[in-house]
mmCIF file of C-alpha atoms and ligand atoms in Angstrom:
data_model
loop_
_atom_site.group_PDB
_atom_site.id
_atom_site.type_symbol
_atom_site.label_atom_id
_atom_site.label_comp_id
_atom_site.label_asym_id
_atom_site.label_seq_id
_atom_site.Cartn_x
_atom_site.Cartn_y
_atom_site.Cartn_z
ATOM 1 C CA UNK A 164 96.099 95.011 136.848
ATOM 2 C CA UNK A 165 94.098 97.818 135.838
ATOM 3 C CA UNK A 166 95.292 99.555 132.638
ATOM 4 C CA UNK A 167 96.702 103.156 133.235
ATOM 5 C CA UNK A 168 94.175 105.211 131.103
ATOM 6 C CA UNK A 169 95.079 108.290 128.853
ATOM 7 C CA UNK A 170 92.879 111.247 128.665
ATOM 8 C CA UNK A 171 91.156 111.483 125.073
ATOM 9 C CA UNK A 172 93.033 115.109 124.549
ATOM 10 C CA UNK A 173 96.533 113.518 125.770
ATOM 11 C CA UNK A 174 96.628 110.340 123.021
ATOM 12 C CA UNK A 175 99.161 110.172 120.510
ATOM 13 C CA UNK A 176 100.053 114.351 120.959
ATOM 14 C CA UNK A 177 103.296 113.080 118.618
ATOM 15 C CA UNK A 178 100.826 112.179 115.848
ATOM 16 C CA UNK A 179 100.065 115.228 113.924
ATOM 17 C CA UNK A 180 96.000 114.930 113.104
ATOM 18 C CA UNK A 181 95.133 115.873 109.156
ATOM 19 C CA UNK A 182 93.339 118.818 109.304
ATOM 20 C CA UNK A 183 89.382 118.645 108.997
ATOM 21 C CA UNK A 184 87.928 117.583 105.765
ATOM 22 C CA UNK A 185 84.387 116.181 104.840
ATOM 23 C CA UNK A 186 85.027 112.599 104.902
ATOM 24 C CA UNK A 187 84.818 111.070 101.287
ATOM 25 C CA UNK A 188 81.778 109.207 100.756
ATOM 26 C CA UNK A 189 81.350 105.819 99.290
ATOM 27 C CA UNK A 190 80.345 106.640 94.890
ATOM 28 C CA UNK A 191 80.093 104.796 91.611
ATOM 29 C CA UNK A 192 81.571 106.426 88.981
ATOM 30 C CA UNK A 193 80.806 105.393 84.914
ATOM 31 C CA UNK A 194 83.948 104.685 82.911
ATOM 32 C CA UNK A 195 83.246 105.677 79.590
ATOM 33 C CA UNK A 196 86.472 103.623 77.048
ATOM 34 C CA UNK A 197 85.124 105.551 74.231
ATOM 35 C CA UNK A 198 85.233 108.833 75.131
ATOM 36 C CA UNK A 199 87.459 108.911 78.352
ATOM 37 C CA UNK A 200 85.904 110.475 80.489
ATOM 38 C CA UNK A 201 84.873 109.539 84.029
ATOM 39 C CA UNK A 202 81.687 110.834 85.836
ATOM 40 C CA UNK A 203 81.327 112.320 87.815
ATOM 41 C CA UNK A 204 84.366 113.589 87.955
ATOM 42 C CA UNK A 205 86.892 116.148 89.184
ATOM 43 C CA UNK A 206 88.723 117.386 86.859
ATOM 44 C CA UNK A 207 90.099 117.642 83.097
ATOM 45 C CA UNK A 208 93.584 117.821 82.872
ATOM 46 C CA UNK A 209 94.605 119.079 78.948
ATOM 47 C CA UNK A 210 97.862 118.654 77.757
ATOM 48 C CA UNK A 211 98.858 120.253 74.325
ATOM 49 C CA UNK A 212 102.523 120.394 72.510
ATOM 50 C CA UNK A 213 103.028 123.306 73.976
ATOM 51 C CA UNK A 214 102.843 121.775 77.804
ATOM 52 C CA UNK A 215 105.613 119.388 76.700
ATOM 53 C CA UNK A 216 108.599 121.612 75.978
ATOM 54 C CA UNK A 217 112.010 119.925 76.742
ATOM 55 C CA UNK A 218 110.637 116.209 76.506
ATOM 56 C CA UNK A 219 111.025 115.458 72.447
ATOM 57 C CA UNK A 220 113.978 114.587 71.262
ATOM 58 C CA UNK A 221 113.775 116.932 68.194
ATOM 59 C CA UNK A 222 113.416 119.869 69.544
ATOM 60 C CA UNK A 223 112.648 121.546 65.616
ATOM 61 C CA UNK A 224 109.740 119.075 65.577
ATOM 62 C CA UNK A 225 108.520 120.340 68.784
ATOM 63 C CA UNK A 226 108.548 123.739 67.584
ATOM 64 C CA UNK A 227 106.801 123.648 64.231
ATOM 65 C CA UNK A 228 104.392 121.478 65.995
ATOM 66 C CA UNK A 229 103.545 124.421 68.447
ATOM 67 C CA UNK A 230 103.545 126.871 65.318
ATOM 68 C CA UNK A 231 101.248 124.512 63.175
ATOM 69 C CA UNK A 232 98.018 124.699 65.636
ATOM 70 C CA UNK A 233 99.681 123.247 68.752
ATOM 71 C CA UNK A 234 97.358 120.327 69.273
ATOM 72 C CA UNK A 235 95.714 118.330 72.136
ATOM 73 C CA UNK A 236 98.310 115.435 73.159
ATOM 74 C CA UNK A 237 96.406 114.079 76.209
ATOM 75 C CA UNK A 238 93.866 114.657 78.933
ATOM 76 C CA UNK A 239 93.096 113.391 82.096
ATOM 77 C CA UNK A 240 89.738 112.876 83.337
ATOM 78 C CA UNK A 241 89.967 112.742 87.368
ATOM 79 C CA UNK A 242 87.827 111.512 89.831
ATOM 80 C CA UNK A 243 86.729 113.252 92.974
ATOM 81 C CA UNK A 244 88.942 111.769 95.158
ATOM 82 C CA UNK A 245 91.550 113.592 97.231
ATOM 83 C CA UNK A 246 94.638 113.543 96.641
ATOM 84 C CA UNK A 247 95.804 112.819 100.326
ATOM 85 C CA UNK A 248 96.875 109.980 102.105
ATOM 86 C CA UNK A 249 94.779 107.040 102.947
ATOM 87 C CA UNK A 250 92.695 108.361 99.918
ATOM 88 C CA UNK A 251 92.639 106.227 96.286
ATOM 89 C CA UNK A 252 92.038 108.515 93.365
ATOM 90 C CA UNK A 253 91.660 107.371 89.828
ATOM 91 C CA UNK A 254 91.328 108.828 86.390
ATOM 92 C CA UNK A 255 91.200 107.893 82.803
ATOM 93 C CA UNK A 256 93.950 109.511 80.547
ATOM 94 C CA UNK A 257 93.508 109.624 76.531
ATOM 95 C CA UNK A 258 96.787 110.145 74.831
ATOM 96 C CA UNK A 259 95.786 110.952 70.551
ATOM 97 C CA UNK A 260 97.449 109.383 67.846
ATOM 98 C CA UNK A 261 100.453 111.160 66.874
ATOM 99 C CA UNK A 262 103.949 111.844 66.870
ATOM 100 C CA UNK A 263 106.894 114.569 67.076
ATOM 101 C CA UNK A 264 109.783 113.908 65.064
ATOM 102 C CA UNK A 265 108.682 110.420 64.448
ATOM 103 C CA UNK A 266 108.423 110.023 68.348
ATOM 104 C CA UNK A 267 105.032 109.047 69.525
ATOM 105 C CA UNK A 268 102.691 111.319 71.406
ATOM 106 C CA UNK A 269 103.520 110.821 75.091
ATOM 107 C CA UNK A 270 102.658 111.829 78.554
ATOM 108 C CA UNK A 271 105.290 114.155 80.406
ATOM 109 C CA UNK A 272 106.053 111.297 82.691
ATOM 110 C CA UNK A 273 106.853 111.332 86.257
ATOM 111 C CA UNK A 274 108.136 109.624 89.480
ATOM 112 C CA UNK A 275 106.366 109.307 92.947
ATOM 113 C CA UNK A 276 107.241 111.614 95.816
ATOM 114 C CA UNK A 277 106.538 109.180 98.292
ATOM 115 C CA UNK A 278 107.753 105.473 97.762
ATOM 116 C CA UNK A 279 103.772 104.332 96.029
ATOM 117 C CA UNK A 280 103.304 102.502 93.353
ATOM 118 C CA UNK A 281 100.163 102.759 90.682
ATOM 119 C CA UNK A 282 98.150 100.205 88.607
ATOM 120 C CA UNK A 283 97.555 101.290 84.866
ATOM 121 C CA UNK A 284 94.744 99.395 83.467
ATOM 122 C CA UNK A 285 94.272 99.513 79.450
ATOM 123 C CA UNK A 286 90.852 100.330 78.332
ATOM 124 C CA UNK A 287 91.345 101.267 74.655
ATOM 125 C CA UNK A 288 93.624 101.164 71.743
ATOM 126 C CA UNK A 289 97.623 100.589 71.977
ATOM 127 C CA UNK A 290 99.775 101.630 74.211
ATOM 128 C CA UNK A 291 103.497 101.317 75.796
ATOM 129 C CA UNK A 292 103.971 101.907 79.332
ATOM 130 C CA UNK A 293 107.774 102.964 79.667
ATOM 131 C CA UNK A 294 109.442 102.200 83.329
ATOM 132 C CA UNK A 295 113.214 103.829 84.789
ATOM 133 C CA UNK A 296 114.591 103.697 87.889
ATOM 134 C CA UNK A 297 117.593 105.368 87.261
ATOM 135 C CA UNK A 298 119.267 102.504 85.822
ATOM 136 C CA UNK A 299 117.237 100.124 84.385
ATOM 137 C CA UNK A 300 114.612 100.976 82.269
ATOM 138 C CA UNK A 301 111.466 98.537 81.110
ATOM 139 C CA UNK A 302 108.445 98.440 78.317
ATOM 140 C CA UNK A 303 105.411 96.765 78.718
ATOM 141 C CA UNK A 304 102.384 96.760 76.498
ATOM 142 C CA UNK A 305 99.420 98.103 77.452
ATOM 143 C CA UNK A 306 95.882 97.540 75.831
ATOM 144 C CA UNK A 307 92.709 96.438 76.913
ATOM 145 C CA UNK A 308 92.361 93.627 79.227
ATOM 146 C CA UNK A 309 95.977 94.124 80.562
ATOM 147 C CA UNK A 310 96.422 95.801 84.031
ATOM 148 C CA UNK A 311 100.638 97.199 84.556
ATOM 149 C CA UNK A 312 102.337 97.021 87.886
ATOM 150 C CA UNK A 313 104.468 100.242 88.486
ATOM 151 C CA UNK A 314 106.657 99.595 91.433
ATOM 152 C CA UNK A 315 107.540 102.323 93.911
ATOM 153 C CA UNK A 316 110.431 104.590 92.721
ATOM 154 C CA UNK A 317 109.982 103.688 89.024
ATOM 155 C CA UNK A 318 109.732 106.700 87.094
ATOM 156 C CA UNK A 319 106.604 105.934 84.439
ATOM 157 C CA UNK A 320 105.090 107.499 81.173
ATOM 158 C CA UNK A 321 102.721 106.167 78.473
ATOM 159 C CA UNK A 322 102.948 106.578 74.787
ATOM 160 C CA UNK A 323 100.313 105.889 72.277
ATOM 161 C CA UNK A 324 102.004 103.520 69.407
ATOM 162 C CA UNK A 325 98.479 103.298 67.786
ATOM 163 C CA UNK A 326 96.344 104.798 64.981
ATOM 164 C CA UNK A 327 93.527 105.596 67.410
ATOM 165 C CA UNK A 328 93.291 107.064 70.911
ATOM 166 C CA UNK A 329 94.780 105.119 74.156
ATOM 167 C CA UNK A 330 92.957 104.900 76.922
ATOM 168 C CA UNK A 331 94.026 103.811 80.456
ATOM 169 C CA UNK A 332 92.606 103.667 83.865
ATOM 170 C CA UNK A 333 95.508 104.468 86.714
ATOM 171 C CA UNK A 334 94.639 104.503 90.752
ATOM 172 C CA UNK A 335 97.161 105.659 92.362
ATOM 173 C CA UNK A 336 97.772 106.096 96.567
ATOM 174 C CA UNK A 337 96.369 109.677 97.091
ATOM 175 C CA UNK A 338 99.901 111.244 98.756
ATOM 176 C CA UNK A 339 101.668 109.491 96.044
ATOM 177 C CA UNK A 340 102.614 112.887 94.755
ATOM 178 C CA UNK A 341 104.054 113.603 90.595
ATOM 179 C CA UNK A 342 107.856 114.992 90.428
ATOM 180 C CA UNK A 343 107.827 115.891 86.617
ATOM 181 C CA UNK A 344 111.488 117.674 86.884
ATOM 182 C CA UNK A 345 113.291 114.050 87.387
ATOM 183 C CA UNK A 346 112.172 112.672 84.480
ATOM 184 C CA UNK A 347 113.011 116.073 82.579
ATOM 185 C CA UNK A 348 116.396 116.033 83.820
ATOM 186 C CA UNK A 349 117.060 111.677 83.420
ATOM 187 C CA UNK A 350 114.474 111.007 80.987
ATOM 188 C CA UNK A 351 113.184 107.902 80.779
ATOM 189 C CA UNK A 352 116.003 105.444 79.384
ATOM 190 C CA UNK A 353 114.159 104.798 76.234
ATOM 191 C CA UNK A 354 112.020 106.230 73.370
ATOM 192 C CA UNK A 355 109.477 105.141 71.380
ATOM 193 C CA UNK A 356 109.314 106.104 67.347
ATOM 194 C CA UNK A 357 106.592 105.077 64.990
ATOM 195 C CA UNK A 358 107.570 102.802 62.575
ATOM 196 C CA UNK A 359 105.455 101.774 59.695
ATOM 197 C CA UNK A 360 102.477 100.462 61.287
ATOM 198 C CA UNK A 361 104.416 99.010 64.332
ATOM 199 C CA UNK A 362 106.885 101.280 66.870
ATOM 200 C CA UNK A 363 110.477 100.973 66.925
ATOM 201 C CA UNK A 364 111.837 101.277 70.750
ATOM 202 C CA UNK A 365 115.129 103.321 71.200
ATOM 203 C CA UNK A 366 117.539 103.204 74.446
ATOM 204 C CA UNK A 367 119.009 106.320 75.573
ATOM 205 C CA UNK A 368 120.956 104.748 78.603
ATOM 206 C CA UNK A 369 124.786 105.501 78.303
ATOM 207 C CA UNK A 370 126.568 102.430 79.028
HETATM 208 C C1 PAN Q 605 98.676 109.052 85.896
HETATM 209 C C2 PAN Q 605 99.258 110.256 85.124
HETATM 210 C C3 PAN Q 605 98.553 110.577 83.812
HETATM 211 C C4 PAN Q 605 99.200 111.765 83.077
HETATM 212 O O1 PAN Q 605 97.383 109.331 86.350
HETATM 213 O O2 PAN Q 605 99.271 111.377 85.978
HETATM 214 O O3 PAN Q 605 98.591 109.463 82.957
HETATM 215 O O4 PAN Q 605 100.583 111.624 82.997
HETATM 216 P P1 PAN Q 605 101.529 112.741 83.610
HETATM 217 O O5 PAN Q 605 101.101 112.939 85.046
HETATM 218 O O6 PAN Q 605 102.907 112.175 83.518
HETATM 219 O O7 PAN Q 605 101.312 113.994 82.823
HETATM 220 C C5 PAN Q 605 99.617 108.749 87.041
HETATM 221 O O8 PAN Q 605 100.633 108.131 86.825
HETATM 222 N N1 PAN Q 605 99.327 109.214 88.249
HETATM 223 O O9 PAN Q 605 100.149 108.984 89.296
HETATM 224 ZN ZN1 ZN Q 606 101.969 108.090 88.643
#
């Protein structure tokens, strides 16, 4: 039986084709655990007290931290991968030591647009990586020579509960996409206070 062929222009018309791009080429890039910073890379992402507004829980402690130099909380050093999908980018993000209120320096925190999950791989000093979907929320530790599973629709930040700066390494699917309003609106079922030398983990799920 001879197989009915389809012209090349007729194939798959329901399947909308991406729009041209240079194809990504195959790189190495140098991972730097000292200083953060990937290369080549992309872009630097800075994110100071100011960026954060709405995401301490004491909001005076936000404030006079603005008005007393508003410092650099975190930075993300991004590869040059595209963020579309089919695509894996990575980056390195350094959160400093620090904390608002007592609350340690954080990332805003996000969830996924699309139903992707991310790896988080520690690369230096000590971090929490705090998980909520809604209704459950998780901690796990992340330092160096630990790699974290985020599952789809798991809302995720990191917080530094060291004295120096944490590093991580996430690769993420590249049409994952970042919703930061979700976790602004259900936070993130826990925080995470410095206490003494160790960090004291507080729920904020209403039971
Ligand atoms: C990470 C984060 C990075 C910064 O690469 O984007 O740590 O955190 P925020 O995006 O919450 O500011 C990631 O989870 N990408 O999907
Ligand atoms: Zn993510």
């Amino acid at each position: 039986m001879s197989a009915h062929r389809v012209p090349e222009t007729e194939r798959n018309p329901a399947v909308s084709t991406p729009p041209p791009r240079t194809p990504t080429l195959p790189f190495a890039a140098a991972l730097d655990a000292a200083t953060g910073s990937v290369s080549p890379a992309a872009l630097l992402v800075e994110r100071r007290v100011s960026d954060l507004a709405g995401l301490y829980a004491d909001d005076a402690a936000w404030q006079a931290a603005v008005a007393a130099g508003d410092p650099l909380v975190y930075r993300v050093c991004i590869a040059p991968v595209p963020e579309v999908a089919g695509e894996v980018p990575f980056s390195i993000t350094t959160i400093e030591a620090g904390a608002i209120g007592g609350e340690c320096f954080m990332t805003k925190g996000h969830t996924h647009t699309a139903h992707e999950g991310e790896v988080y791989i520690g690369l230096a000093g000590r971090g929490l990586l705090l998980l909520f979907d809604g209704a459950q929320a998780r901690q796990l530790e992340l330092v160096p020579g630990v790699a974290t599973y985020i599952p789809p629709g798991w809302a995720h930040r990191t917080a530094n509960v060291g004295d120096d700066p944490f590093r991580f390494l996430s690769v993420y699917p590249g049409d994952a996409g970042h919703d930061y309003e979700w976790v602004l609106r259900h936070g993130m079922g826990a925080r995470v206070y410095r206490d003494g030398s160790g960090q004291q983990v507080v729920s904020t799920i209403q039971s």
